[in-house]
Structures are given as C-alpha cells and as structure tokens.
Coordinates of C-alpha atoms and ligand atoms in Angstrom, one line a residue:
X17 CA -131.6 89.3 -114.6
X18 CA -131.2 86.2 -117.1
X19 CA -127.6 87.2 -117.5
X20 CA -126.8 86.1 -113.8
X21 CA -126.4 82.6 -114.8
X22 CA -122.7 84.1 -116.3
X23 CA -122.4 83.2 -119.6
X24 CA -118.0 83.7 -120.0
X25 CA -116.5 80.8 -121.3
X26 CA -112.7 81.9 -120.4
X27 CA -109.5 79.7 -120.3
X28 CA -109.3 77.8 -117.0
X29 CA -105.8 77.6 -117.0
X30 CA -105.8 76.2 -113.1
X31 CA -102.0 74.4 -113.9
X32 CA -101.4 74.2 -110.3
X33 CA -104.9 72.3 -109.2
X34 CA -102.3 69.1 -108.8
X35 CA -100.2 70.9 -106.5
X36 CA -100.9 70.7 -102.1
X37 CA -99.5 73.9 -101.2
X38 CA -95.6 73.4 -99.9
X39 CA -94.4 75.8 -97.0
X40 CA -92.4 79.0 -97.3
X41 CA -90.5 80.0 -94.2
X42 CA -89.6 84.1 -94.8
X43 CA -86.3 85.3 -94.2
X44 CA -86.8 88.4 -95.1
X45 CA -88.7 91.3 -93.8
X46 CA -92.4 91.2 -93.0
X47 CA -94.5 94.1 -93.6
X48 CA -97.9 93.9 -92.3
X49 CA -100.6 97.1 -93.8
X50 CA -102.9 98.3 -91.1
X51 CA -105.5 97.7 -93.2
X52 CA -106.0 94.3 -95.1
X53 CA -110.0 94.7 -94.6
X54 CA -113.0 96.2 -95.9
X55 CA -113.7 99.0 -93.0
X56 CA -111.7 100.4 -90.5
X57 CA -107.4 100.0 -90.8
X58 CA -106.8 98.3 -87.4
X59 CA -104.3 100.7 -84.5
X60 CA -100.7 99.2 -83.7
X61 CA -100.2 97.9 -80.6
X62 CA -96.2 97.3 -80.9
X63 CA -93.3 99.8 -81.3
X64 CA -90.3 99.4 -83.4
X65 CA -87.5 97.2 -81.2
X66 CA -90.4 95.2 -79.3
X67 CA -90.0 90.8 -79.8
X68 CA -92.9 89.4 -81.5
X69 CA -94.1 86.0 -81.9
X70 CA -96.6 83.9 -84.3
X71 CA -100.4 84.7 -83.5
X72 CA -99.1 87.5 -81.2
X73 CA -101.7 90.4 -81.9
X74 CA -100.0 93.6 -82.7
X75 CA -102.7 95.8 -84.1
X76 CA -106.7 96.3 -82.6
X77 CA -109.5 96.2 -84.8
X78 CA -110.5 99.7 -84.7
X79 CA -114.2 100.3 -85.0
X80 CA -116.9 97.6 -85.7
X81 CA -116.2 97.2 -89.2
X82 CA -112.6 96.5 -88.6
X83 CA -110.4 93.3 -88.4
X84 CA -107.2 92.7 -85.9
X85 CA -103.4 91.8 -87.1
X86 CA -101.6 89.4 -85.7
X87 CA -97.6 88.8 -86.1
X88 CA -96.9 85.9 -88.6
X89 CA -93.6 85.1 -87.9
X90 CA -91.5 85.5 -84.6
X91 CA -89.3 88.0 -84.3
X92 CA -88.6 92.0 -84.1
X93 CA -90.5 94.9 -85.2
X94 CA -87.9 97.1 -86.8
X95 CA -90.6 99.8 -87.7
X96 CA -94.3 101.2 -87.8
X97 CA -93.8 103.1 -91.5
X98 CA -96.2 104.2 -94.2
X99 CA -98.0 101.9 -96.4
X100 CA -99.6 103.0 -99.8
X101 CA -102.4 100.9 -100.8
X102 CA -103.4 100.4 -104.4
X103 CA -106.3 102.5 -104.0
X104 CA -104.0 105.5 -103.4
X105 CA -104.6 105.4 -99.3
X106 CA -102.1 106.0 -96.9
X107 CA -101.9 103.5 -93.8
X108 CA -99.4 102.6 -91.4
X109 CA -97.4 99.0 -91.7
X110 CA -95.5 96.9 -89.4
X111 CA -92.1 96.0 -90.4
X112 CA -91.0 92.6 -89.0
X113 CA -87.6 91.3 -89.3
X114 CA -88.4 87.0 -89.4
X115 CA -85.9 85.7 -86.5
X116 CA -86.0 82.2 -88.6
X117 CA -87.8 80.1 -85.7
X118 CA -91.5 80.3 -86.0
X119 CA -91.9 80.3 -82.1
X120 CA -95.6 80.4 -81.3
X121 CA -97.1 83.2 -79.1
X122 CA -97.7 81.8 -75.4
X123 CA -101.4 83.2 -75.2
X124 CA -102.5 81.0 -78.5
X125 CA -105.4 79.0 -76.6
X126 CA -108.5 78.3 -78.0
X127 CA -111.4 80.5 -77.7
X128 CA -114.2 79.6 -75.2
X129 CA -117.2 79.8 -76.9
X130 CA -120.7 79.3 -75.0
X131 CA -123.5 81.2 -77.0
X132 CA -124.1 82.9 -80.6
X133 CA -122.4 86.1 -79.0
X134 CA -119.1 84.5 -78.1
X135 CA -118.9 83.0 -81.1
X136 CA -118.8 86.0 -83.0
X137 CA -116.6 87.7 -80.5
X138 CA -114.1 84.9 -81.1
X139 CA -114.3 85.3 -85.0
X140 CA -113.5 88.8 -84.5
X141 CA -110.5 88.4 -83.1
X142 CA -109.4 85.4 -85.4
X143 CA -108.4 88.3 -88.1
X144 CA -110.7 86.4 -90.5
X145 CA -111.7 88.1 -93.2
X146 CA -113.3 87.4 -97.0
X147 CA -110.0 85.4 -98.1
X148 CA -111.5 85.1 -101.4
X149 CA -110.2 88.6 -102.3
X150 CA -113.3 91.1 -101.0
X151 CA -111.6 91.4 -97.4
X152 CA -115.2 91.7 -95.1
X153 CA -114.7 91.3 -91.7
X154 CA -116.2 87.4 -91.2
X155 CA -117.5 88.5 -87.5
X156 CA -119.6 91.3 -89.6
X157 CA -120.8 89.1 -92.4
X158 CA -122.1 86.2 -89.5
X159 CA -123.1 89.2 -86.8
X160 CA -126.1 89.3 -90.0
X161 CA -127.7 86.1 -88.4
X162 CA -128.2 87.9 -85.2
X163 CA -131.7 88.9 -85.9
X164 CA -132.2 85.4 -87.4
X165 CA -132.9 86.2 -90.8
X166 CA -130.2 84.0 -92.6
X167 CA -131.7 80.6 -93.9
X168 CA -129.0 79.7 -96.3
X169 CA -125.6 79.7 -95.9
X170 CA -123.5 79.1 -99.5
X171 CA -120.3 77.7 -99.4
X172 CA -118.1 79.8 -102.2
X173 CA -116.3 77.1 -103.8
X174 CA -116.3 78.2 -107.3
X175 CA -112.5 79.9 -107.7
X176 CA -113.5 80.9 -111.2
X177 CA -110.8 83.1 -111.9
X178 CA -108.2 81.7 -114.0
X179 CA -105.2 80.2 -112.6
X180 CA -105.9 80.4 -109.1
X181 CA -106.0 77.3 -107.0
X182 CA -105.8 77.9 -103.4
X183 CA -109.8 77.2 -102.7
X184 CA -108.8 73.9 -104.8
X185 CA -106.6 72.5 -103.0
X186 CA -108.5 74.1 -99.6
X187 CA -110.9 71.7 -100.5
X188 CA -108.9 68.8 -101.7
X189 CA -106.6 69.0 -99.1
X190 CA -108.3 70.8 -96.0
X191 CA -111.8 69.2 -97.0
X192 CA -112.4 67.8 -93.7
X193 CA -111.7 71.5 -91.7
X194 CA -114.4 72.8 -93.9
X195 CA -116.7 69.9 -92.4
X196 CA -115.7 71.1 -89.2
X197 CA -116.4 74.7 -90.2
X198 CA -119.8 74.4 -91.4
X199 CA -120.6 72.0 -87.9
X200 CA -119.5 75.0 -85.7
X201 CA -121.7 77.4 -88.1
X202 CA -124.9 75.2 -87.8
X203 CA -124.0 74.9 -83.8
X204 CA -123.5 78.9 -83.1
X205 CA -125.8 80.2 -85.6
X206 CA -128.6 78.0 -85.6
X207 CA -128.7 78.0 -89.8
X208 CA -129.6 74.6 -90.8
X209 CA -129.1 74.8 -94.7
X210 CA -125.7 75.1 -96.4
X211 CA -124.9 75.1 -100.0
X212 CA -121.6 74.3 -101.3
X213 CA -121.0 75.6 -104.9
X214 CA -118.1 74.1 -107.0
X215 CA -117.8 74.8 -110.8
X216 CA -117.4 71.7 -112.7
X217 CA -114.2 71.7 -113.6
X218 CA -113.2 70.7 -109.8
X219 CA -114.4 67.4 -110.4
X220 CA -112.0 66.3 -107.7
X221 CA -112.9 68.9 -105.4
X222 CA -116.5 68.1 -105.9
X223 CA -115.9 64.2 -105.0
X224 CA -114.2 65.4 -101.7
X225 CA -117.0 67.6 -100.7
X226 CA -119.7 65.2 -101.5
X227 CA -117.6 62.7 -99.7
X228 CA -117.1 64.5 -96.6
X229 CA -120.5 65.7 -96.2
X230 CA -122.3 62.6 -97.2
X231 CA -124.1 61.9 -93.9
X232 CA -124.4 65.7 -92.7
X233 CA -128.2 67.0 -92.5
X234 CA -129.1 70.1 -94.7
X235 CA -126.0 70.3 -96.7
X236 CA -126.2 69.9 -100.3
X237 CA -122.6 70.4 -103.0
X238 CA -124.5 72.0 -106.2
X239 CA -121.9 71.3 -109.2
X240 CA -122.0 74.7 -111.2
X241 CA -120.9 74.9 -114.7
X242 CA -117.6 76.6 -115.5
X243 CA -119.0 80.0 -116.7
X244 CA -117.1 83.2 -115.0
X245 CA -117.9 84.9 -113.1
X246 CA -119.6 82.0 -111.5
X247 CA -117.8 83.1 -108.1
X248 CA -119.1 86.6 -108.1
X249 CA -121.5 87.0 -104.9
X250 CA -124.6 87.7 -106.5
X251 CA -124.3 85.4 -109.3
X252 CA -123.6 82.6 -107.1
X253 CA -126.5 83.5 -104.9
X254 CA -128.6 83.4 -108.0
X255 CA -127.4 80.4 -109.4
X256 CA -127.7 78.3 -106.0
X257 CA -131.0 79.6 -104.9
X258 CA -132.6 81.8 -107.4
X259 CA -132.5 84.7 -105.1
X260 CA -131.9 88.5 -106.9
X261 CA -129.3 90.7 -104.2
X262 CA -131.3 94.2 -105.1
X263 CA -129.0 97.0 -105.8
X264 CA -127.3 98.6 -102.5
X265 CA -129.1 95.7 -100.4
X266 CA -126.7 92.9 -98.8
X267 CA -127.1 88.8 -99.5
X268 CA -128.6 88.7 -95.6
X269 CA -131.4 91.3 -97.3
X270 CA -132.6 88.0 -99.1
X271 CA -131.4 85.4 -96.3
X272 CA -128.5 84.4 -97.4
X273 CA -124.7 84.0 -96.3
X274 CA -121.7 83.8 -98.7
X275 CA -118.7 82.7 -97.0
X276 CA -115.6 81.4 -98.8
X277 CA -114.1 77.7 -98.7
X278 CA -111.1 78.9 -97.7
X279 CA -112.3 81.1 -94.8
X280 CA -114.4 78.6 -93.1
X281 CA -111.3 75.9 -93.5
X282 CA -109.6 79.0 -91.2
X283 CA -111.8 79.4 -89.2
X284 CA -112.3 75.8 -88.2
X285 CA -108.8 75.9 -87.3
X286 CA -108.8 78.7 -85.0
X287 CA -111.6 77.4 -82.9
X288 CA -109.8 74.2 -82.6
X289 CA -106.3 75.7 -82.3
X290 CA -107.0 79.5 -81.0
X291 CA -104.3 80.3 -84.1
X292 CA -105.6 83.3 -85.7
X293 CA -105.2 84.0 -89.2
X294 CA -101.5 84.4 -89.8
X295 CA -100.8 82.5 -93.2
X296 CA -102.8 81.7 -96.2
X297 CA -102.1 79.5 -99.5
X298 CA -101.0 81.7 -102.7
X299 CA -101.5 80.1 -106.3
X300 CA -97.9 81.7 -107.6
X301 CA -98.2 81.5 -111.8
X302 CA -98.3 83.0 -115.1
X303 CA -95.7 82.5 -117.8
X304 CA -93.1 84.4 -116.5
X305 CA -92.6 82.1 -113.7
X306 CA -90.4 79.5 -113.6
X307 CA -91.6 76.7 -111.1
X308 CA -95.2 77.6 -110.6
X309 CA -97.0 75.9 -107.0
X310 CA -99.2 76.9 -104.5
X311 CA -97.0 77.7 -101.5
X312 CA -98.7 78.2 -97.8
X313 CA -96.8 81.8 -97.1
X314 CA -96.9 83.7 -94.0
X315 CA -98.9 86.5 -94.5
X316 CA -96.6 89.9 -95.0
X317 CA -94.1 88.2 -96.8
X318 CA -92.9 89.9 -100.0
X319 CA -94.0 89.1 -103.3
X320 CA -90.2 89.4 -104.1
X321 CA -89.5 86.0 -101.6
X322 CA -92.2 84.2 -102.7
X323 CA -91.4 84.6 -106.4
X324 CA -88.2 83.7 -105.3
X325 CA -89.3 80.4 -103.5
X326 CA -90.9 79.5 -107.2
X327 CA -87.5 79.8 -108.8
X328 CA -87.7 83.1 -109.9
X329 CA -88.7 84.4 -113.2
X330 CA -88.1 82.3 -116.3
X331 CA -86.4 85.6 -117.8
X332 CA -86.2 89.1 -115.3
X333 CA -85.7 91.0 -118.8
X334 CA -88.8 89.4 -120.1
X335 CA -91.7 90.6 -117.1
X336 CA -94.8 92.8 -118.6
X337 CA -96.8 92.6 -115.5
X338 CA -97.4 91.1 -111.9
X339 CA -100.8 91.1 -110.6
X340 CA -102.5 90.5 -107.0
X341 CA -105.1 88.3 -108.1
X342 CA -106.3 86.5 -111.1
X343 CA -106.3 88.1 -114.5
X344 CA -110.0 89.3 -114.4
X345 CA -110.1 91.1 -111.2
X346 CA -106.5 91.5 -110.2
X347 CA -104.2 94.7 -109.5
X348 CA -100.7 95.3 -110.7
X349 CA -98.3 95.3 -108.2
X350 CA -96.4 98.7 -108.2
X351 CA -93.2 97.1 -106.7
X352 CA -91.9 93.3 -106.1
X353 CA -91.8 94.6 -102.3
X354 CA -95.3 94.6 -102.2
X355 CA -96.0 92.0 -99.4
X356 CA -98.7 89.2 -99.1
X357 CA -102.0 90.3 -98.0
X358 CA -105.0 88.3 -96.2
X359 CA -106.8 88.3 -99.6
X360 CA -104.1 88.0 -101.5
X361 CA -104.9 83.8 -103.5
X362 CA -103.0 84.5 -106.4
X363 CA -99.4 86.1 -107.5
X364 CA -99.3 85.9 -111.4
X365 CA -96.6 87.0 -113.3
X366 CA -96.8 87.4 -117.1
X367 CA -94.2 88.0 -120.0
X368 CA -94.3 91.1 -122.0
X369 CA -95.6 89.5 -124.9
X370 CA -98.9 87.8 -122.8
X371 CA -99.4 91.2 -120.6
X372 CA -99.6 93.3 -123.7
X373 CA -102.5 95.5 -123.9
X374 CA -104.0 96.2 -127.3
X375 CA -104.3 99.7 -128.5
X376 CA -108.6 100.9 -127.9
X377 CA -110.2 101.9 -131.1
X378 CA -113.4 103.4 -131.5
X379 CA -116.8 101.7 -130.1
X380 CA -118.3 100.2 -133.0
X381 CA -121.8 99.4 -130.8
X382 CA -121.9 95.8 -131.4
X383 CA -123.9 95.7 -128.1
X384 CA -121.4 92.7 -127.0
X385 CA -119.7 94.0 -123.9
X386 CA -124.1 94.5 -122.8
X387 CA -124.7 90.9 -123.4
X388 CA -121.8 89.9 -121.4
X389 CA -122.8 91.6 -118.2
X390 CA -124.0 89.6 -115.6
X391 CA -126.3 92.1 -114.4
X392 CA -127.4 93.5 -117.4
X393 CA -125.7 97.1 -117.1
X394 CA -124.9 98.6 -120.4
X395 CA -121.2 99.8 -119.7
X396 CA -121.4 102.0 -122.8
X397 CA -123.4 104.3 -120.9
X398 CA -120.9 104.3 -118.2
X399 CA -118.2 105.5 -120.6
X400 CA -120.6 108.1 -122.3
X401 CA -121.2 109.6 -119.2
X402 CA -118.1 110.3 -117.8
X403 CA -117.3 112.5 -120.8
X404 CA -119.7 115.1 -119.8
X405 CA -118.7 118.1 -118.5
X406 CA -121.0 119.0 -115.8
X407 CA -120.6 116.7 -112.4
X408 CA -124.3 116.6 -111.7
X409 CA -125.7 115.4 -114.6
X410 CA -122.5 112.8 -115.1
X411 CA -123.3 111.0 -111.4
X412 CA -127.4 111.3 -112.6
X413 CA -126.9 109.0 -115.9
X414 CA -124.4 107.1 -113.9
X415 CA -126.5 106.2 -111.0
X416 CA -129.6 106.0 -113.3
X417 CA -127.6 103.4 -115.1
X418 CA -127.1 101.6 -111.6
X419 CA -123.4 101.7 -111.8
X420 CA -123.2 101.0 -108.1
X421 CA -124.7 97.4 -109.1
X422 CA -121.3 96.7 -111.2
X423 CA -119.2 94.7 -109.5
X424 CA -115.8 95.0 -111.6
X425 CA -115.7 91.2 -113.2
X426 CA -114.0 92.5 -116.2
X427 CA -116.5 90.8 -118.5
X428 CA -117.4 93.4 -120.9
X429 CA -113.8 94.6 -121.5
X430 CA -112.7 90.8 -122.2
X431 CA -115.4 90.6 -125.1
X432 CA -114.8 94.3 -126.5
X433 CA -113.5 93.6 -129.9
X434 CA -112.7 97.6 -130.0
X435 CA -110.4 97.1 -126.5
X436 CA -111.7 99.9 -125.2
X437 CA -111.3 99.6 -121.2
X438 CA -114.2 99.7 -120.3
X439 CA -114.3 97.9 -116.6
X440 CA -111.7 101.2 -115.8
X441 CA -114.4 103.2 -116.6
X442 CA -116.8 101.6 -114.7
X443 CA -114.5 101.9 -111.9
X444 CA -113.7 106.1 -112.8
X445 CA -117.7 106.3 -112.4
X446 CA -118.2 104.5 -109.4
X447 CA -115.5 106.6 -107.8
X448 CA -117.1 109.5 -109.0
X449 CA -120.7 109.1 -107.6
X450 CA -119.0 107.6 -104.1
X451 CA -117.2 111.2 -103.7
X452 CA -119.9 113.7 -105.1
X453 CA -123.0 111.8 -102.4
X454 CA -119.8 111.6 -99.9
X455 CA -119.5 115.1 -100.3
X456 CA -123.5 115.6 -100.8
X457 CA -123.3 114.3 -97.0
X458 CA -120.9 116.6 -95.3
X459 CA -122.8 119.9 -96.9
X460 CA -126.2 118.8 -95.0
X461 CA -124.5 118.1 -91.4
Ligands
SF4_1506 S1 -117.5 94.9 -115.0 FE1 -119.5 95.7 -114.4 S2 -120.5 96.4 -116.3 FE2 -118.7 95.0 -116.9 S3 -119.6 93.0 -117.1 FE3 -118.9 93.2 -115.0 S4 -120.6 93.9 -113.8 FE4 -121.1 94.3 -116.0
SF4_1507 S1 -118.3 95.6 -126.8 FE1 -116.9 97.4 -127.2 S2 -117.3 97.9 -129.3 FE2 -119.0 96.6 -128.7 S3 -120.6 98.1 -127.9 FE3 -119.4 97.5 -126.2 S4 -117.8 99.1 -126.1 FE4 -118.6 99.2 -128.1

C-alpha cells in the first residue's frame, strides 16, 4: 500500500478560491431527480398543480439506505416526469416552476434532539448526503457509531480535484458552522477525536480551521500535501491515521468516519435552523466560461441558469465539453438542462481545443499508469481482461485483480502516455463483475 500517500502532482487551477459564493435566485424551472443518493430513489409525495414552499418535503426516503427531497424554491409543481441519470437509470423528477419569492415552509422548526437515536433520525430527514460527490446518506454513514466502534472521525477538507472550490470557501467562509458541526458530532455520538485534513495549498483554509478550533479538545487540522487524489476516502484515511480500508470493508470496519467539510457546515445549520438541505455552493469554471464564481444555487436549478448567472459562455460556438464535477472524476453533461444535484460542487465548462481527447495508441508497457495507482492495481490487467471472450473467466482475472478496490480517480489514464482510457475500462469491468454476482444471486434464491 505505499502508493496510498497519492503521488499526482496535477494543476491546482482553484481560480475561484478568492471568491464567497454570491446567490442565485432561479427563475426558471426546477427539476428535482428522485434519486440524488447512493441507495434507494426517494417516493413523491406532491402531484403536479400542488403549491410548494422552501424546505417543504415532497418526496420520502424510501427504504433505509435512502435520503428525503425537499422543495428548494417556493412555488408549483407543474409535473412528476422521467429523469435519466447518467448511469443509464430511469427515475422520476419533480418539475417546479420558481414563483420568484423564496417563501419558507411553515413546518421549518428545528429538530428536537435528546439521545444518539434522535439525532440520527433528525439527520435523516435533513436530506444530507456525501456533498463531496459520493451521495451516502449521512444518517447511514453516522448510524455506523451505533455499536460504538468509531474512534476517529476525519474531517474531508482536501477538495483536491482541480478547480473546485466550494469546500474552500465552506471553510473560509462557514468555518465557524463546521465548529458547530463537529460539537454536535462529539455531543450525539460520543466520538472524541476528529481530524481535519486540508491539502496545503489552502493555506487560508488551514489558518481558519486551526483558528476556530484552537481551544476545542481532541481536534487536530493535519496540513496534507497537494498530491491527488489526496481527497479520495481511503487515501485520506491512510494518510491521517495510517489505517488500510480492506477491499469490500467500510472506513467504520477500521474505526473511522469520513464526513465532508461541506456536509457537516449543513448539517450544523439544520440543527440550529431545522432547514434541510435545499441549496449547496457550485464552483462554475473552465475556459469556456466567461465570469467564473462560486454561486450558492438552489438545488434543481439548471446548469443552463447557472451558466447563465456566470455570464454565459465566452463563445457558444467554441464548447467541447461540460462536466458535473472536476476534470478527474466528473461526468459530461448530456444536456444544458441537466439540473443541479446534491453532489453536484463543480459545473466546468471547457473549449474545444482544452476538452480534446487524444487519439489511444497501442500500450507500450511502460508500467506508468501501475505506479500511479493509489492502491496499487495494475489497470493493464483490467483492460486485458475484458477482451476475453468467455464471461467467467473475464470477472475471475478481474476480481482476482481486485478491481472492486478501484475507485475511479482517473490517475492511471492522466499518466498514460499511449491515452489509452483506461479508468473507462476500469469502470466496463466493475460493471461487469456487479451484474454477473448480481445475477449469480438471483439463480440461487
Ligand atoms: S482509476 Fe482505479 S486503477 Fe486507475 S489509478 Fe485510480 S484506483 Fe488505480
Ligand atoms: S501507462 Fe499506458 S502505455 Fe504505460 S503500461 Fe499503462 S496502459 Fe500501457
């Protein structure tokens, strides 16, 4: 595991750091996917026609691995239609046209909380999820402590995707909710030790945190150096506390917590406000944009608006490629109509000429993309294996390459000199062994 200390010097790019995030009020439609969540998609609970107001809930978390949605903006639903997400499912989405005002919901209170069970009842219904882009449930990521096994809880402050900011200025700007956040967290959960891991080049960000948390008992800020994918769970885990997450175990296997900056900052709030998650700051850059800010955008609004709110594009004719995300890890957006999703930080837009890909040529085995892995796969094996024929034997090598360990940082494609793409493989293969043990499992019931 030596490679877990990341070992990616990429370009930081973070052009917006500067920027507090400035307020976007959406007049246009709102369109809110059932599913913005690892786990279950959550069930309507409005109908096309009905008012709606901010932190008014309109879908149910549906199952225990599931997360709630809640209107961000006041107004009316014009329609429950389908959705297509980007990993080809189907789910139902709420179509909200804004009515301008912003009215609050009447039944926004806070949350009583008494014991380690309310607590997590009230996180459940905040909507909170992983708001650094994996989407878990929060209420299922702290339900983990309930048999008391958690000793560590680290602080994910490392943003170490390029260009995104939003965990920045979440700690610049919100550093004293996070305070708050990690108090209630000590106080419900009864875990005394907290870590707060910021790359170095947040200086600023580092000064805040060390500043707000100088007198608080069993919190220590642990300055990491800038290496992607620094942020990455396991990684940080490593990096903070020298603990190895096995493959298909969980970070409360070892002890351990990871919980975004951004998300406890939220979840301070609701406690204090009883305002569930309804908005969240999106870094909008990339050099197709023409004023790039981080903007605090309801969530739901379109990608289209919020471009918009940026000034546009610096030239429409000119646009290779939007993405969801930073340009390690994100998605393409299919359409501008694509709207803001819980885990959405980052909207980058890039000219034709910077979004080019470069044609693959043949693997010339220079073992590079191997010694860039965090986790030491060998994604050469990955791409070997899916060109055999027979399924069997492709999910054996797969698996006994421990594909399921990859977690899709993008770090062996970036250093391919051939361009081969590899981290698409990865994800071909880890699609393939999912279905074949998914289907594996319905032949024995
Ligand atoms: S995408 Fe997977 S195989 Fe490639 S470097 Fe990252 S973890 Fe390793
Ligand atoms: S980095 Fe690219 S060229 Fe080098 S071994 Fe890996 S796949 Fe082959």
């Amino acid at each position: 595991m030596s490679g877990l200390l990341g070992n990616l010097r990429i370009p930081h790019r973070k052009n917006t750091a500067s920027m507090p995030a400035v307020k976007l009020n959406p007049t246009g439609d709102i369109l809110l996917p059932m599913s913005q969540h690892i786990g279950a998609p959550a069930t309507p609970v409005v109908k096309a026609g009905d008012s709606v107001k901010v932190g008014q809930k309109i879908a149910e978390a549906n199952g225990p691995v599931s997360s709630p949605i809640y209107a961000s903006v006041s107004g009316k639903v014009l329609k429950i239609e389908p959705y297509l997400r980007p990993n080809g499912q189907t789910v139902d989405a709420i179509r909200i046209a804004p009515d301008g005002e912003m009215t609050p919901a009447e039944e926004i209170v806070p949350p009583e909380i008494v014991d380690m069970e309310s607590f997590l009842l009230a996180i459940r219904e905040s909507g909170i999820v992983g708001l650094g882009g994996a989407g878990f449930p929060a209420s299922v990521k702290l339900a983990a402590q309930k048999n008391g096994k958690i000793d560590t809880v680290i602080l994910n402050g490392s943003e170490c995707e390029p260009y995104i900011t939003s965990d920045t200025r979440a700690m610049i700007d919100g550093a004293e909710w996070i305070y708050k956040g990690v108090l209630l967290l000590k106080q419900h959960l009864g875990i005394e030790k907290y870590i707060i891991g910021v790359e170095d080049n947040k200086p600023e960000c580092i000064r805040k945190m060390k500043e707000v948390f100088a007198s608080a008992e069993g919190v220590e800020v642990v300055t990491l150096p800038s290496k992607y994918p620094q942020g990455a769970e396991k990684v940080i885990i490593y990096n903070t506390t020298k603990r190895v997450v096995p493959e298909g175990k969980l970070p409360a296997d070892v002890g351990v917590l990871v919980v975004n900056v951004s998300s406890v900052l939220t979840l301070a709030q609701y406690i204090e406000t009883g305002m569930p998650l309804v908005s969240r700051v999106v870094t909008v850059d990339g050099d197709a944009i023409k004023n790039p800010q981080n903007v605090e955008v309801p969530i739901g609004t379109s990608a289209q608006e919020l471009i918009a709110f940026c000034g546009g594009f610096v030239n429409e004719e000119d646009v290779g490629k939007v993405l969801y995300g930073g340009p390690m890890m994100g998605a393409c957006l299919a359409t501008l109509a694509e709207p803001v999703l819980k885990t959405t930080g980052a909207i980058l837009a890039f000219t034709k000429k910077t979004s080019k890909m470069q044609e693959p040529t043949a693997c010339i085995h220079c073992g590079r993309c191997v010694s860039a892995c965090p986790l030491d796969l060998d994604p050469t094996t990955f791409s070997a294996a899916l060109a055999y024929g027979d399924k069997e034997q492709r999910v054996q090598i797969l698996q006994d390459a421990h594909i399921g360990l990859c977690m899709e940082c993008g770090c062996c494609s970036y250093v391919c000199p051939a361009k081969r793409p590899l981290v698409q493989n990865n994800r071909l293969g880890k699609a393939e062994v999912r279905d074949y043990l998914a289907h594996q499992a319905t032949l024995k019931k």
